mmCIF file with all atom_site columns, C-alpha atoms in Angstrom:
data_model
loop_
_atom_site.group_PDB
_atom_site.id
_atom_site.type_symbol
_atom_site.label_atom_id
_atom_site.label_alt_id
_atom_site.label_comp_id
_atom_site.label_asym_id
_atom_site.label_entity_id
_atom_site.label_seq_id
_atom_site.pdbx_PDB_ins_code
_atom_site.Cartn_x
_atom_site.Cartn_y
_atom_site.Cartn_z
_atom_site.occupancy
_atom_site.B_iso_or_equiv
_atom_site.pdbx_formal_charge
_atom_site.auth_seq_id
_atom_site.auth_comp_id
_atom_site.auth_asym_id
_atom_site.auth_atom_id
_atom_site.pdbx_PDB_model_num
ATOM 1   C CA . MET A 1 1   ? 187.265 270.745 132.058 1.00 51.00 ? 10  MET A CA 1
ATOM 2   C CA . ASP A 1 2   ? 189.599 273.698 132.837 1.00 52.00 ? 11  ASP A CA 1
ATOM 3   C CA . ASP A 1 3   ? 193.572 273.873 131.534 1.00 52.00 ? 12  ASP A CA 1
ATOM 4   C CA . LEU A 1 4   ? 194.885 272.875 134.958 1.00 48.00 ? 13  LEU A CA 1
ATOM 5   C CA . GLU A 1 5   ? 192.542 269.984 135.478 1.00 53.00 ? 14  GLU A CA 1
ATOM 6   C CA . GLU A 1 6   ? 193.379 268.884 131.603 1.00 55.00 ? 15  GLU A CA 1
ATOM 7   C CA . ARG A 1 7   ? 197.195 268.920 132.466 1.00 51.00 ? 16  ARG A CA 1
ATOM 8   C CA . GLN A 1 8   ? 196.507 267.159 135.789 1.00 54.00 ? 17  GLN A CA 1
ATOM 9   C CA . GLN A 1 9   ? 194.808 264.176 134.186 1.00 56.00 ? 18  GLN A CA 1
ATOM 10  C CA . ARG A 1 10  ? 197.440 263.782 131.483 1.00 56.00 ? 19  ARG A CA 1
ATOM 11  C CA . HIS A 1 11  ? 200.522 264.642 134.368 1.00 56.00 ? 20  HIS A CA 1
ATOM 12  C CA . PRO A 1 12  ? 198.626 263.031 137.515 1.00 52.00 ? 21  PRO A CA 1
ATOM 13  C CA . SER A 1 13  ? 201.855 264.096 139.612 1.00 48.00 ? 22  SER A CA 1
ATOM 14  C CA . LEU A 1 14  ? 201.128 267.658 139.266 1.00 52.00 ? 23  LEU A CA 1
ATOM 15  C CA . SER A 1 15  ? 198.354 267.373 141.757 1.00 47.00 ? 24  SER A CA 1
ATOM 16  C CA . LYS A 1 16  ? 200.408 265.617 143.959 1.00 48.00 ? 25  LYS A CA 1
ATOM 17  C CA . GLN A 1 17  ? 201.553 268.797 145.875 1.00 47.00 ? 26  GLN A CA 1
ATOM 18  C CA . ALA A 1 18  ? 198.201 269.402 146.796 1.00 45.00 ? 27  ALA A CA 1
ATOM 19  C CA . LYS A 1 19  ? 197.800 266.251 149.108 1.00 50.00 ? 28  LYS A CA 1
ATOM 20  C CA . SER A 1 20  ? 198.128 266.381 152.481 1.00 49.00 ? 29  SER A CA 1
ATOM 21  C CA . SER A 1 21  ? 200.153 264.205 154.692 1.00 49.00 ? 30  SER A CA 1
ATOM 22  C CA . PRO A 1 22  ? 198.407 261.688 157.261 1.00 53.00 ? 31  PRO A CA 1
ATOM 23  C CA . VAL A 1 23  ? 201.288 262.509 159.506 1.00 53.00 ? 32  VAL A CA 1
ATOM 24  C CA . PRO A 1 24  ? 200.347 265.382 162.218 1.00 57.00 ? 33  PRO A CA 1
ATOM 25  C CA . VAL A 1 25  ? 203.118 267.774 161.662 1.00 61.00 ? 34  VAL A CA 1
ATOM 26  C CA . ASP A 1 26  ? 203.980 270.588 164.497 1.00 71.00 ? 35  ASP A CA 1
ATOM 27  C CA . SER A 1 27  ? 204.298 273.931 162.525 1.00 83.00 ? 36  SER A CA 1
ATOM 28  C CA . ASN A 1 28  ? 207.149 274.792 164.661 1.00 90.00 ? 37  ASN A CA 1
ATOM 29  C CA . SER A 1 29  ? 209.458 272.113 163.680 1.00 92.00 ? 38  SER A CA 1
ATOM 30  C CA . VAL A 1 30  ? 208.451 273.078 160.035 1.00 95.00 ? 39  VAL A CA 1
ATOM 31  C CA . THR A 1 31  ? 209.283 276.698 160.765 1.00 95.00 ? 40  THR A CA 1
ATOM 32  C CA . GLN A 1 32  ? 212.756 275.412 162.388 1.00 95.00 ? 41  GLN A CA 1
ATOM 33  C CA . ARG A 1 33  ? 213.635 273.064 159.307 1.00 96.00 ? 42  ARG A CA 1
ATOM 34  C CA . LEU A 1 34  ? 212.792 275.730 156.967 1.00 97.00 ? 43  LEU A CA 1
ATOM 35  C CA . GLN A 1 35  ? 215.075 278.315 158.694 1.00 97.00 ? 44  GLN A CA 1
ATOM 36  C CA . LYS A 1 36  ? 217.980 275.587 158.814 1.00 97.00 ? 45  LYS A CA 1
ATOM 37  C CA . GLU A 1 37  ? 217.579 274.797 155.008 1.00 96.00 ? 46  GLU A CA 1
ATOM 38  C CA . LEU A 1 38  ? 217.562 278.629 154.440 1.00 96.00 ? 47  LEU A CA 1
ATOM 39  C CA . MET A 1 39  ? 221.096 278.893 156.267 1.00 96.00 ? 48  MET A CA 1
ATOM 40  C CA . ALA A 1 40  ? 222.596 276.117 154.653 1.00 95.00 ? 49  ALA A CA 1
ATOM 41  C CA . LEU A 1 41  ? 221.412 277.454 151.258 1.00 95.00 ? 50  LEU A CA 1
ATOM 42  C CA . MET A 1 42  ? 223.173 280.584 151.889 1.00 94.00 ? 51  MET A CA 1
ATOM 43  C CA . MET A 1 43  ? 226.403 278.973 153.204 1.00 94.00 ? 52  MET A CA 1
ATOM 44  C CA . SER A 1 44  ? 226.430 276.429 150.529 1.00 93.00 ? 53  SER A CA 1
ATOM 45  C CA . GLY A 1 45  ? 228.199 278.613 147.922 1.00 87.00 ? 54  GLY A CA 1
ATOM 46  C CA . ASP A 1 46  ? 226.419 277.083 145.039 1.00 90.00 ? 55  ASP A CA 1
ATOM 47  C CA . THR A 1 47  ? 226.879 279.144 141.671 1.00 89.00 ? 56  THR A CA 1
ATOM 48  C CA . GLY A 1 48  ? 223.654 280.462 140.436 1.00 92.00 ? 57  GLY A CA 1
ATOM 49  C CA . VAL A 1 49  ? 220.915 279.622 142.825 1.00 95.00 ? 58  VAL A CA 1
ATOM 50  C CA . SER A 1 50  ? 219.534 281.474 145.524 1.00 96.00 ? 59  SER A CA 1
ATOM 51  C CA . ALA A 1 51  ? 216.235 281.751 147.782 1.00 97.00 ? 60  ALA A CA 1
ATOM 52  C CA . PHE A 1 52  ? 214.667 284.025 150.646 1.00 96.00 ? 61  PHE A CA 1
ATOM 53  C CA . PRO A 1 53  ? 211.503 284.303 152.349 1.00 97.00 ? 62  PRO A CA 1
ATOM 54  C CA . LYS A 1 54  ? 208.881 286.675 150.729 1.00 96.00 ? 63  LYS A CA 1
ATOM 55  C CA . GLY A 1 55  ? 207.950 288.950 153.574 1.00 92.00 ? 64  GLY A CA 1
ATOM 56  C CA . GLU A 1 56  ? 207.515 287.876 156.812 1.00 92.00 ? 65  GLU A CA 1
ATOM 57  C CA . SER A 1 57  ? 205.990 284.087 156.166 1.00 93.00 ? 66  SER A CA 1
ATOM 58  C CA . ILE A 1 58  ? 209.053 281.304 156.019 1.00 95.00 ? 67  ILE A CA 1
ATOM 59  C CA . PHE A 1 59  ? 206.456 279.185 154.033 1.00 97.00 ? 68  PHE A CA 1
ATOM 60  C CA . THR A 1 60  ? 206.621 281.188 150.964 1.00 97.00 ? 69  THR A CA 1
ATOM 61  C CA . TRP A 1 61  ? 210.134 281.985 149.221 1.00 98.00 ? 70  TRP A CA 1
ATOM 62  C CA . ILE A 1 62  ? 211.457 283.600 146.147 1.00 98.00 ? 71  ILE A CA 1
ATOM 63  C CA . ALA A 1 63  ? 214.147 281.840 144.113 1.00 98.00 ? 72  ALA A CA 1
ATOM 64  C CA . THR A 1 64  ? 216.452 282.606 141.660 1.00 97.00 ? 73  THR A CA 1
ATOM 65  C CA . ILE A 1 65  ? 218.236 280.503 139.261 1.00 96.00 ? 74  ILE A CA 1
ATOM 66  C CA . GLU A 1 66  ? 220.873 281.230 136.757 1.00 94.00 ? 75  GLU A CA 1
ATOM 67  C CA . GLY A 1 67  ? 221.150 279.223 133.302 1.00 91.00 ? 76  GLY A CA 1
ATOM 68  C CA . GLY A 1 68  ? 224.138 277.140 132.827 1.00 85.00 ? 77  GLY A CA 1
ATOM 69  C CA . LYS A 1 69  ? 227.322 277.965 131.158 1.00 85.00 ? 78  LYS A CA 1
ATOM 70  C CA . GLY A 1 70  ? 227.264 276.363 127.642 1.00 86.00 ? 79  GLY A CA 1
ATOM 71  C CA . THR A 1 71  ? 223.555 275.893 127.704 1.00 88.00 ? 80  THR A CA 1
ATOM 72  C CA . VAL A 1 72  ? 220.735 277.942 125.653 1.00 91.00 ? 81  VAL A CA 1
ATOM 73  C CA . TYR A 1 73  ? 219.897 279.301 128.999 1.00 93.00 ? 82  TYR A CA 1
ATOM 74  C CA . GLU A 1 74  ? 223.489 280.822 129.801 1.00 92.00 ? 83  GLU A CA 1
ATOM 75  C CA . GLY A 1 75  ? 222.822 284.281 130.670 1.00 93.00 ? 84  GLY A CA 1
ATOM 76  C CA . LEU A 1 76  ? 219.331 283.877 131.772 1.00 95.00 ? 85  LEU A CA 1
ATOM 77  C CA . SER A 1 77  ? 218.114 284.785 135.217 1.00 96.00 ? 86  SER A CA 1
ATOM 78  C CA . TYR A 1 78  ? 214.720 282.952 136.224 1.00 97.00 ? 87  TYR A CA 1
ATOM 79  C CA . LYS A 1 79  ? 212.708 283.806 139.290 1.00 97.00 ? 88  LYS A CA 1
ATOM 80  C CA . LEU A 1 80  ? 210.677 280.790 140.936 1.00 98.00 ? 89  LEU A CA 1
ATOM 81  C CA . SER A 1 81  ? 208.300 280.913 143.805 1.00 98.00 ? 90  SER A CA 1
ATOM 82  C CA . LEU A 1 82  ? 208.155 278.228 146.195 1.00 98.00 ? 91  LEU A CA 1
ATOM 83  C CA . HIS A 1 83  ? 205.235 277.298 148.831 1.00 98.00 ? 92  HIS A CA 1
ATOM 84  C CA . PHE A 1 84  ? 206.102 274.922 151.659 1.00 97.00 ? 93  PHE A CA 1
ATOM 85  C CA . PRO A 1 85  ? 202.971 273.423 152.849 1.00 96.00 ? 94  PRO A CA 1
ATOM 86  C CA . LEU A 1 86  ? 202.018 272.965 156.683 1.00 94.00 ? 95  LEU A CA 1
ATOM 87  C CA . ASP A 1 87  ? 203.203 269.264 156.744 1.00 94.00 ? 96  ASP A CA 1
ATOM 88  C CA . TYR A 1 88  ? 206.590 269.678 155.070 1.00 96.00 ? 97  TYR A CA 1
ATOM 89  C CA . PRO A 1 89  ? 209.134 267.779 154.340 1.00 95.00 ? 98  PRO A CA 1
ATOM 90  C CA . PHE A 1 90  ? 206.470 264.922 154.419 1.00 95.00 ? 99  PHE A CA 1
ATOM 91  C CA . ASN A 1 91  ? 205.110 266.657 150.930 1.00 96.00 ? 100 ASN A CA 1
ATOM 92  C CA . PRO A 1 92  ? 206.714 268.787 148.679 1.00 97.00 ? 101 PRO A CA 1
ATOM 93  C CA . PRO A 1 93  ? 206.554 272.507 148.162 1.00 97.00 ? 102 PRO A CA 1
ATOM 94  C CA . GLN A 1 94  ? 204.686 273.882 145.192 1.00 97.00 ? 103 GLN A CA 1
ATOM 95  C CA . VAL A 1 95  ? 207.623 275.241 143.003 1.00 98.00 ? 104 VAL A CA 1
ATOM 96  C CA . LYS A 1 96  ? 206.705 277.271 140.036 1.00 97.00 ? 105 LYS A CA 1
ATOM 97  C CA . PHE A 1 97  ? 208.570 279.449 137.579 1.00 97.00 ? 106 PHE A CA 1
ATOM 98  C CA . GLU A 1 98  ? 207.371 283.299 137.941 1.00 96.00 ? 107 GLU A CA 1
ATOM 99  C CA . SER A 1 99  ? 209.589 284.464 134.991 1.00 95.00 ? 108 SER A CA 1
ATOM 100 C CA . ARG A 1 100 ? 208.464 282.872 131.679 1.00 94.00 ? 109 ARG A CA 1
ATOM 101 C CA . CYS A 1 101 ? 210.722 279.704 130.916 1.00 95.00 ? 110 CYS A CA 1
ATOM 102 C CA . PHE A 1 102 ? 210.168 278.035 127.577 1.00 95.00 ? 111 PHE A CA 1
ATOM 103 C CA . HIS A 1 103 ? 211.370 274.293 128.155 1.00 94.00 ? 112 HIS A CA 1
ATOM 104 C CA . PRO A 1 104 ? 209.562 270.992 127.563 1.00 94.00 ? 113 PRO A CA 1
ATOM 105 C CA . ASN A 1 105 ? 208.922 270.381 131.231 1.00 93.00 ? 114 ASN A CA 1
ATOM 106 C CA . VAL A 1 106 ? 207.552 273.876 132.086 1.00 95.00 ? 115 VAL A CA 1
ATOM 107 C CA . ASP A 1 107 ? 204.088 274.903 131.122 1.00 95.00 ? 116 ASP A CA 1
ATOM 108 C CA . ARG A 1 108 ? 203.143 278.447 130.171 1.00 93.00 ? 117 ARG A CA 1
ATOM 109 C CA . LEU A 1 109 ? 201.792 279.105 133.648 1.00 95.00 ? 118 LEU A CA 1
ATOM 110 C CA . GLY A 1 110 ? 205.265 278.187 135.273 1.00 96.00 ? 119 GLY A CA 1
ATOM 111 C CA . ASN A 1 111 ? 204.272 274.833 136.530 1.00 96.00 ? 120 ASN A CA 1
ATOM 112 C CA . ILE A 1 112 ? 207.185 272.375 136.457 1.00 94.00 ? 121 ILE A CA 1
ATOM 113 C CA . CYS A 1 113 ? 207.079 268.592 135.797 1.00 89.00 ? 122 CYS A CA 1
ATOM 114 C CA . VAL A 1 114 ? 210.131 267.393 137.566 1.00 87.00 ? 123 VAL A CA 1
ATOM 115 C CA . ASP A 1 115 ? 210.179 263.871 139.197 1.00 87.00 ? 124 ASP A CA 1
ATOM 116 C CA . ILE A 1 116 ? 211.265 264.785 142.461 1.00 90.00 ? 125 ILE A CA 1
ATOM 117 C CA . LEU A 1 117 ? 208.612 267.150 143.059 1.00 92.00 ? 126 LEU A CA 1
ATOM 118 C CA . GLN A 1 118 ? 206.117 264.515 142.355 1.00 88.00 ? 127 GLN A CA 1
ATOM 119 C CA . ASP A 1 119 ? 206.481 260.713 142.475 1.00 89.00 ? 128 ASP A CA 1
ATOM 120 C CA . LYS A 1 120 ? 210.148 260.814 143.976 1.00 92.00 ? 129 LYS A CA 1
ATOM 121 C CA . TRP A 1 121 ? 209.453 263.083 146.535 1.00 95.00 ? 130 TRP A CA 1
ATOM 122 C CA . SER A 1 122 ? 211.452 262.419 149.779 1.00 95.00 ? 131 SER A CA 1
ATOM 123 C CA . ALA A 1 123 ? 211.601 264.098 153.106 1.00 95.00 ? 132 ALA A CA 1
ATOM 124 C CA . ALA A 1 124 ? 215.204 264.093 152.683 1.00 95.00 ? 133 ALA A CA 1
ATOM 125 C CA . TYR A 1 125 ? 215.285 266.253 149.862 1.00 95.00 ? 134 TYR A CA 1
ATOM 126 C CA . ASP A 1 126 ? 215.453 270.090 150.728 1.00 95.00 ? 135 ASP A CA 1
ATOM 127 C CA . CYS A 1 127 ? 215.506 273.702 148.962 1.00 96.00 ? 136 CYS A CA 1
ATOM 128 C CA . ARG A 1 128 ? 218.742 273.344 147.924 1.00 95.00 ? 137 ARG A CA 1
ATOM 129 C CA . THR A 1 129 ? 218.585 270.022 146.274 1.00 93.00 ? 138 THR A CA 1
ATOM 130 C CA . ILE A 1 130 ? 215.129 271.188 144.692 1.00 95.00 ? 139 ILE A CA 1
ATOM 131 C CA . LEU A 1 131 ? 216.820 274.394 143.137 1.00 95.00 ? 140 LEU A CA 1
ATOM 132 C CA . LEU A 1 132 ? 219.936 272.287 141.772 1.00 93.00 ? 141 LEU A CA 1
ATOM 133 C CA . SER A 1 133 ? 217.622 270.109 140.268 1.00 91.00 ? 142 SER A CA 1
ATOM 134 C CA . ILE A 1 134 ? 215.680 272.545 138.399 1.00 93.00 ? 143 ILE A CA 1
ATOM 135 C CA . GLN A 1 135 ? 218.774 274.202 137.574 1.00 92.00 ? 144 GLN A CA 1
ATOM 136 C CA . SER A 1 136 ? 220.028 270.838 136.121 1.00 88.00 ? 145 SER A CA 1
ATOM 137 C CA . LEU A 1 137 ? 216.812 270.435 134.305 1.00 88.00 ? 146 LEU A CA 1
ATOM 138 C CA . LEU A 1 138 ? 217.644 273.578 132.255 1.00 88.00 ? 147 LEU A CA 1
ATOM 139 C CA . GLY A 1 139 ? 221.137 272.227 131.315 1.00 79.00 ? 148 GLY A CA 1
ATOM 140 C CA . GLY A 1 140 ? 223.148 273.067 134.181 1.00 51.00 ? 149 GLY A CA 1
ATOM 141 C CA . SER A 1 141 ? 226.500 271.997 134.378 1.00 44.00 ? 150 SER A CA 1
ATOM 142 C CA . ILE A 1 142 ? 225.562 269.775 137.650 1.00 41.00 ? 151 ILE A CA 1
ATOM 143 C CA . VAL A 1 143 ? 223.002 266.808 136.869 1.00 42.00 ? 152 VAL A CA 1
ATOM 144 C CA . TYR A 1 144 ? 221.634 266.530 140.532 1.00 42.00 ? 153 TYR A CA 1
ATOM 145 C CA . LEU A 1 145 ? 218.590 264.365 141.284 1.00 42.00 ? 154 LEU A CA 1
ATOM 146 C CA . SER A 1 146 ? 216.955 264.794 138.344 1.00 45.00 ? 155 SER A CA 1
ATOM 147 C CA . ASP A 1 147 ? 217.741 263.886 134.531 1.00 48.00 ? 156 ASP A CA 1
ATOM 148 C CA . ALA A 1 148 ? 219.290 266.634 132.551 1.00 57.00 ? 157 ALA A CA 1
ATOM 149 C CA . GLU A 1 149 ? 217.432 265.673 129.470 1.00 70.00 ? 158 GLU A CA 1
ATOM 150 C CA . PRO A 1 150 ? 213.683 266.750 129.559 1.00 78.00 ? 159 PRO A CA 1
ATOM 151 C CA . ASN A 1 151 ? 211.214 264.368 129.329 1.00 76.00 ? 160 ASN A CA 1
ATOM 152 C CA . ILE A 1 152 ? 209.936 264.824 125.630 1.00 79.00 ? 161 ILE A CA 1
ATOM 153 C CA . ASP A 1 153 ? 207.428 261.881 125.884 1.00 78.00 ? 162 ASP A CA 1
ATOM 154 C CA . SER A 1 154 ? 205.384 263.618 128.913 1.00 77.00 ? 163 SER A CA 1
ATOM 155 C CA . SER A 1 155 ? 206.074 267.188 128.216 1.00 88.00 ? 164 SER A CA 1
ATOM 156 C CA . LEU A 1 156 ? 203.951 270.176 129.571 1.00 92.00 ? 165 LEU A CA 1
ATOM 157 C CA . ASN A 1 157 ? 205.069 272.249 126.805 1.00 94.00 ? 166 ASN A CA 1
ATOM 158 C CA . SER A 1 158 ? 204.434 270.483 123.570 1.00 93.00 ? 167 SER A CA 1
ATOM 159 C CA . SER A 1 159 ? 205.967 273.369 121.519 1.00 93.00 ? 168 SER A CA 1
ATOM 160 C CA . ALA A 1 160 ? 209.189 273.292 123.423 1.00 93.00 ? 169 ALA A CA 1
ATOM 161 C CA . ALA A 1 161 ? 209.306 269.430 123.196 1.00 92.00 ? 170 ALA A CA 1
ATOM 162 C CA . GLU A 1 162 ? 209.066 269.504 119.044 1.00 93.00 ? 171 GLU A CA 1
ATOM 163 C CA . LEU A 1 163 ? 211.890 272.121 118.992 1.00 92.00 ? 172 LEU A CA 1
ATOM 164 C CA . TRP A 1 164 ? 214.121 270.580 121.562 1.00 90.00 ? 173 TRP A CA 1
ATOM 165 C CA . SER A 1 165 ? 216.070 268.620 118.564 1.00 88.00 ? 174 SER A CA 1
ATOM 166 C CA . ASN A 1 166 ? 216.750 271.363 116.953 1.00 90.00 ? 175 ASN A CA 1
ATOM 167 C CA . GLN A 1 167 ? 218.931 273.186 119.538 1.00 88.00 ? 176 GLN A CA 1
ATOM 168 C CA . GLU A 1 168 ? 219.517 276.355 117.510 1.00 91.00 ? 177 GLU A CA 1
ATOM 169 C CA . ASP A 1 169 ? 215.934 276.722 116.961 1.00 93.00 ? 178 ASP A CA 1
ATOM 170 C CA . PHE A 1 170 ? 215.125 275.968 120.335 1.00 92.00 ? 179 PHE A CA 1
ATOM 171 C CA . ARG A 1 171 ? 217.910 278.570 121.540 1.00 92.00 ? 180 ARG A CA 1
ATOM 172 C CA . ARG A 1 172 ? 216.196 281.493 119.632 1.00 94.00 ? 181 ARG A CA 1
ATOM 173 C CA . MET A 1 173 ? 212.741 280.307 121.160 1.00 95.00 ? 182 MET A CA 1
ATOM 174 C CA . VAL A 1 174 ? 214.140 280.391 124.565 1.00 95.00 ? 183 VAL A CA 1
ATOM 175 C CA . HIS A 1 175 ? 215.686 283.759 124.267 1.00 93.00 ? 184 HIS A CA 1
ATOM 176 C CA . LYS A 1 176 ? 212.554 285.237 122.318 1.00 94.00 ? 185 LYS A CA 1
ATOM 177 C CA . GLN A 1 177 ? 210.206 283.964 125.162 1.00 92.00 ? 186 GLN A CA 1
ATOM 178 C CA . TYR A 1 178 ? 212.451 285.013 128.143 1.00 91.00 ? 187 TYR A CA 1
ATOM 179 C CA . ALA A 1 179 ? 212.462 288.812 126.283 1.00 89.00 ? 188 ALA A CA 1
ATOM 180 C CA . VAL A 1 180 ? 208.474 288.835 126.182 1.00 83.00 ? 189 VAL A CA 1
ATOM 181 C CA . GLY A 1 181 ? 208.438 287.492 129.773 1.00 76.00 ? 190 GLY A CA 1
ATOM 182 C CA . ASP A 1 182 ? 211.004 290.430 130.743 1.00 59.00 ? 191 ASP A CA 1
ATOM 183 C CA . ALA A 1 183 ? 208.992 293.028 128.916 1.00 50.00 ? 192 ALA A CA 1
ATOM 184 C CA . CYS A 1 184 ? 205.568 291.588 130.387 1.00 55.00 ? 193 CYS A CA 1
ATOM 185 C CA . GLU A 1 185 ? 207.083 292.106 133.907 1.00 57.00 ? 194 GLU A CA 1
ATOM 186 C CA . ASN A 1 186 ? 208.429 295.511 133.495 1.00 46.00 ? 195 ASN A CA 1
#
């Protein structure tokens, strides 16, 4: 059994993103919805979140989330990828940190365990909702749809979960991992 299969057994919600919807979807309507979401995000004026399609495909986006002021992530900028399924919004996009992120609910491959991307997904959510929820998971100032506190009992990163109670040590590790990830990307 590989690492991904093992994590999916411990966190069954991680595999939800791969399931397809029984509802037939017109890819033209999905494209139109994603274009509207992109415009809404660009016009929202939300601080510290942005996203744009990667290349020509409206189904793959690159996003940026800034760490919130007064948090251990302050001053850090994270790149994420969003892959929207053809049956979006009936199923959530696959969202992954492309930058190294040390957090109890983010594994070393960048997979994220946040309820609105799994069992609490609703077709009413949009890209803005997703990004603000992930930003709040990183201790952002706005608690959006996800809990601002990580789920320590069901963490993807046990090292981060163990350090969480000592915020000074946790902050040092966040910055160390960020620096290592930054060096690997350059």
